[in-house]
Amino acid sequence: MNMTQYSKDVAGFRCEKNGKFVFVLERQMVHDPQYKIGSRIPGRGKVVECFGRGQQ
């Protein structure tokens, strides 16, 4: 996925919840929780893939 059209504070993740995959965009500023593969995003499920950050 091309993340260049998003702000540099936005990161993309592919999450799995109940056997289904969903693409999630989350703001990842310094004071926010930093998600990585294997971590859980509340309400979204487990992170299985991380995409790059956007540009500004």
Short mmCIF file of N, CA and C in Angstrom, two decimals:
data_model
loop_
_atom_site.label_atom_id
_atom_site.label_comp_id
_atom_site.label_asym_id
_atom_site.label_seq_id
_atom_site.Cartn_x
_atom_site.Cartn_y
_atom_site.Cartn_z
N MET A 1 0.84 -1.19 0.00
CA MET A 1 0.00 0.00 0.00
C MET A 1 0.88 1.24 0.00
N ASN A 2 0.46 2.23 -0.75
CA ASN A 2 1.19 3.49 -0.82
C ASN A 2 0.71 4.41 0.30
N MET A 3 1.59 4.70 1.25
CA MET A 3 1.21 5.53 2.40
C MET A 3 1.61 6.99 2.21
N THR A 4 2.11 7.38 1.03
CA THR A 4 2.62 8.74 0.85
C THR A 4 1.54 9.80 0.93
N GLN A 5 0.27 9.45 0.74
CA GLN A 5 -0.77 10.45 0.80
C GLN A 5 -1.25 10.72 2.23
N TYR A 6 -0.73 9.99 3.21
CA TYR A 6 -1.13 10.18 4.60
C TYR A 6 -0.10 10.99 5.37
N SER A 7 -0.51 11.56 6.47
CA SER A 7 0.38 12.30 7.35
C SER A 7 1.46 11.39 7.90
N LYS A 8 2.61 11.98 8.25
CA LYS A 8 3.71 11.17 8.79
C LYS A 8 3.38 10.58 10.15
N ASP A 9 2.33 11.05 10.81
CA ASP A 9 1.92 10.51 12.11
C ASP A 9 0.97 9.33 12.00
N VAL A 10 0.63 8.94 10.78
CA VAL A 10 -0.32 7.84 10.57
C VAL A 10 0.44 6.61 10.08
N ALA A 11 0.15 5.48 10.68
CA ALA A 11 0.74 4.21 10.26
C ALA A 11 -0.38 3.23 9.93
N GLY A 12 -0.11 2.34 8.98
CA GLY A 12 -1.11 1.35 8.58
C GLY A 12 -0.78 -0.01 9.14
N PHE A 13 -1.82 -0.75 9.51
CA PHE A 13 -1.65 -2.08 10.07
C PHE A 13 -2.69 -3.01 9.48
N ARG A 14 -2.33 -4.27 9.31
CA ARG A 14 -3.30 -5.32 8.98
C ARG A 14 -3.50 -6.11 10.27
N CYS A 15 -4.75 -6.18 10.72
CA CYS A 15 -5.06 -6.83 11.99
C CYS A 15 -5.97 -8.02 11.75
N GLU A 16 -5.88 -8.99 12.66
CA GLU A 16 -6.73 -10.17 12.61
C GLU A 16 -7.61 -10.20 13.85
N LYS A 17 -8.91 -10.33 13.63
CA LYS A 17 -9.86 -10.42 14.73
C LYS A 17 -10.93 -11.43 14.34
N ASN A 18 -11.10 -12.44 15.15
CA ASN A 18 -12.10 -13.50 14.92
C ASN A 18 -11.92 -14.15 13.55
N GLY A 19 -10.67 -14.36 13.13
CA GLY A 19 -10.39 -15.04 11.88
C GLY A 19 -10.53 -14.16 10.64
N LYS A 20 -10.81 -12.87 10.81
CA LYS A 20 -10.96 -11.97 9.68
C LYS A 20 -9.84 -10.93 9.73
N PHE A 21 -9.40 -10.50 8.55
CA PHE A 21 -8.35 -9.50 8.46
C PHE A 21 -8.97 -8.15 8.13
N VAL A 22 -8.45 -7.12 8.77
CA VAL A 22 -8.94 -5.77 8.54
C VAL A 22 -7.74 -4.83 8.46
N PHE A 23 -7.84 -3.83 7.58
CA PHE A 23 -6.78 -2.83 7.46
C PHE A 23 -7.13 -1.66 8.36
N VAL A 24 -6.17 -1.22 9.17
CA VAL A 24 -6.40 -0.17 10.16
C VAL A 24 -5.37 0.93 9.98
N LEU A 25 -5.81 2.17 10.00
CA LEU A 25 -4.90 3.32 10.06
C LEU A 25 -4.96 3.88 11.46
N GLU A 26 -3.82 4.01 12.11
CA GLU A 26 -3.76 4.53 13.47
C GLU A 26 -2.76 5.66 13.55
N ARG A 27 -3.06 6.67 14.34
CA ARG A 27 -2.12 7.75 14.59
C ARG A 27 -1.04 7.21 15.52
N GLN A 28 0.21 7.44 15.17
CA GLN A 28 1.33 6.93 15.97
C GLN A 28 2.26 8.08 16.33
N MET A 29 1.79 8.96 17.19
CA MET A 29 2.65 10.04 17.67
C MET A 29 3.45 9.53 18.86
N VAL A 30 4.44 10.30 19.27
CA VAL A 30 5.37 9.86 20.32
C VAL A 30 4.64 9.48 21.61
N HIS A 31 3.61 10.23 21.98
CA HIS A 31 2.91 9.98 23.24
C HIS A 31 1.84 8.89 23.13
N ASP A 32 1.58 8.37 21.93
CA ASP A 32 0.61 7.29 21.72
C ASP A 32 1.27 5.93 21.88
N PRO A 33 0.49 4.88 22.17
CA PRO A 33 1.07 3.54 22.22
C PRO A 33 1.64 3.18 20.85
N GLN A 34 2.82 2.59 20.82
CA GLN A 34 3.47 2.21 19.57
C GLN A 34 3.18 0.74 19.29
N TYR A 35 2.49 0.47 18.20
CA TYR A 35 2.09 -0.89 17.86
C TYR A 35 3.12 -1.54 16.95
N LYS A 36 3.33 -2.84 17.13
CA LYS A 36 4.24 -3.61 16.30
C LYS A 36 3.62 -4.98 16.07
N ILE A 37 4.24 -5.78 15.23
CA ILE A 37 3.71 -7.11 14.92
C ILE A 37 3.60 -7.93 16.20
N GLY A 38 2.43 -8.52 16.39
CA GLY A 38 2.19 -9.34 17.58
C GLY A 38 1.46 -8.59 18.69
N SER A 39 1.45 -7.26 18.64
CA SER A 39 0.75 -6.50 19.67
C SER A 39 -0.73 -6.43 19.34
N ARG A 40 -1.53 -5.97 20.29
CA ARG A 40 -2.97 -5.87 20.07
C ARG A 40 -3.39 -4.40 20.07
N ILE A 41 -4.23 -4.06 19.09
CA ILE A 41 -4.84 -2.74 19.05
C ILE A 41 -6.23 -2.90 19.64
N PRO A 42 -6.55 -2.18 20.71
CA PRO A 42 -7.85 -2.35 21.36
C PRO A 42 -9.01 -2.16 20.38
N GLY A 43 -9.91 -3.14 20.35
CA GLY A 43 -11.07 -3.09 19.49
C GLY A 43 -10.81 -3.49 18.05
N ARG A 44 -9.56 -3.70 17.66
CA ARG A 44 -9.21 -4.02 16.28
C ARG A 44 -8.64 -5.43 16.12
N GLY A 45 -7.96 -5.93 17.14
CA GLY A 45 -7.39 -7.27 17.07
C GLY A 45 -5.87 -7.26 17.11
N LYS A 46 -5.28 -8.38 16.69
CA LYS A 46 -3.84 -8.58 16.75
C LYS A 46 -3.18 -8.10 15.46
N VAL A 47 -2.08 -7.36 15.59
CA VAL A 47 -1.36 -6.84 14.43
C VAL A 47 -0.57 -7.97 13.78
N VAL A 48 -0.77 -8.19 12.47
CA VAL A 48 -0.05 -9.23 11.75
C VAL A 48 0.87 -8.64 10.68
N GLU A 49 0.68 -7.36 10.32
CA GLU A 49 1.53 -6.72 9.32
C GLU A 49 1.51 -5.21 9.56
N CYS A 50 2.67 -4.59 9.41
CA CYS A 50 2.80 -3.14 9.57
C CYS A 50 3.20 -2.51 8.22
N PHE A 51 2.57 -1.40 7.89
CA PHE A 51 2.90 -0.66 6.69
C PHE A 51 3.64 0.60 7.08
N GLY A 52 4.30 1.22 6.15
CA GLY A 52 5.09 2.41 6.42
C GLY A 52 4.26 3.60 6.85
N ARG A 53 4.94 4.59 7.36
CA ARG A 53 4.29 5.84 7.74
C ARG A 53 4.17 6.71 6.52
N GLY A 54 3.26 7.68 6.59
CA GLY A 54 3.03 8.60 5.50
C GLY A 54 4.09 9.69 5.43
N GLN A 55 3.94 10.57 4.50
CA GLN A 55 4.85 11.70 4.30
C GLN A 55 4.08 12.98 4.60
N GLN A 56 4.80 14.04 4.78
CA GLN A 56 4.13 15.33 4.97
C GLN A 56 4.62 16.33 3.98
#
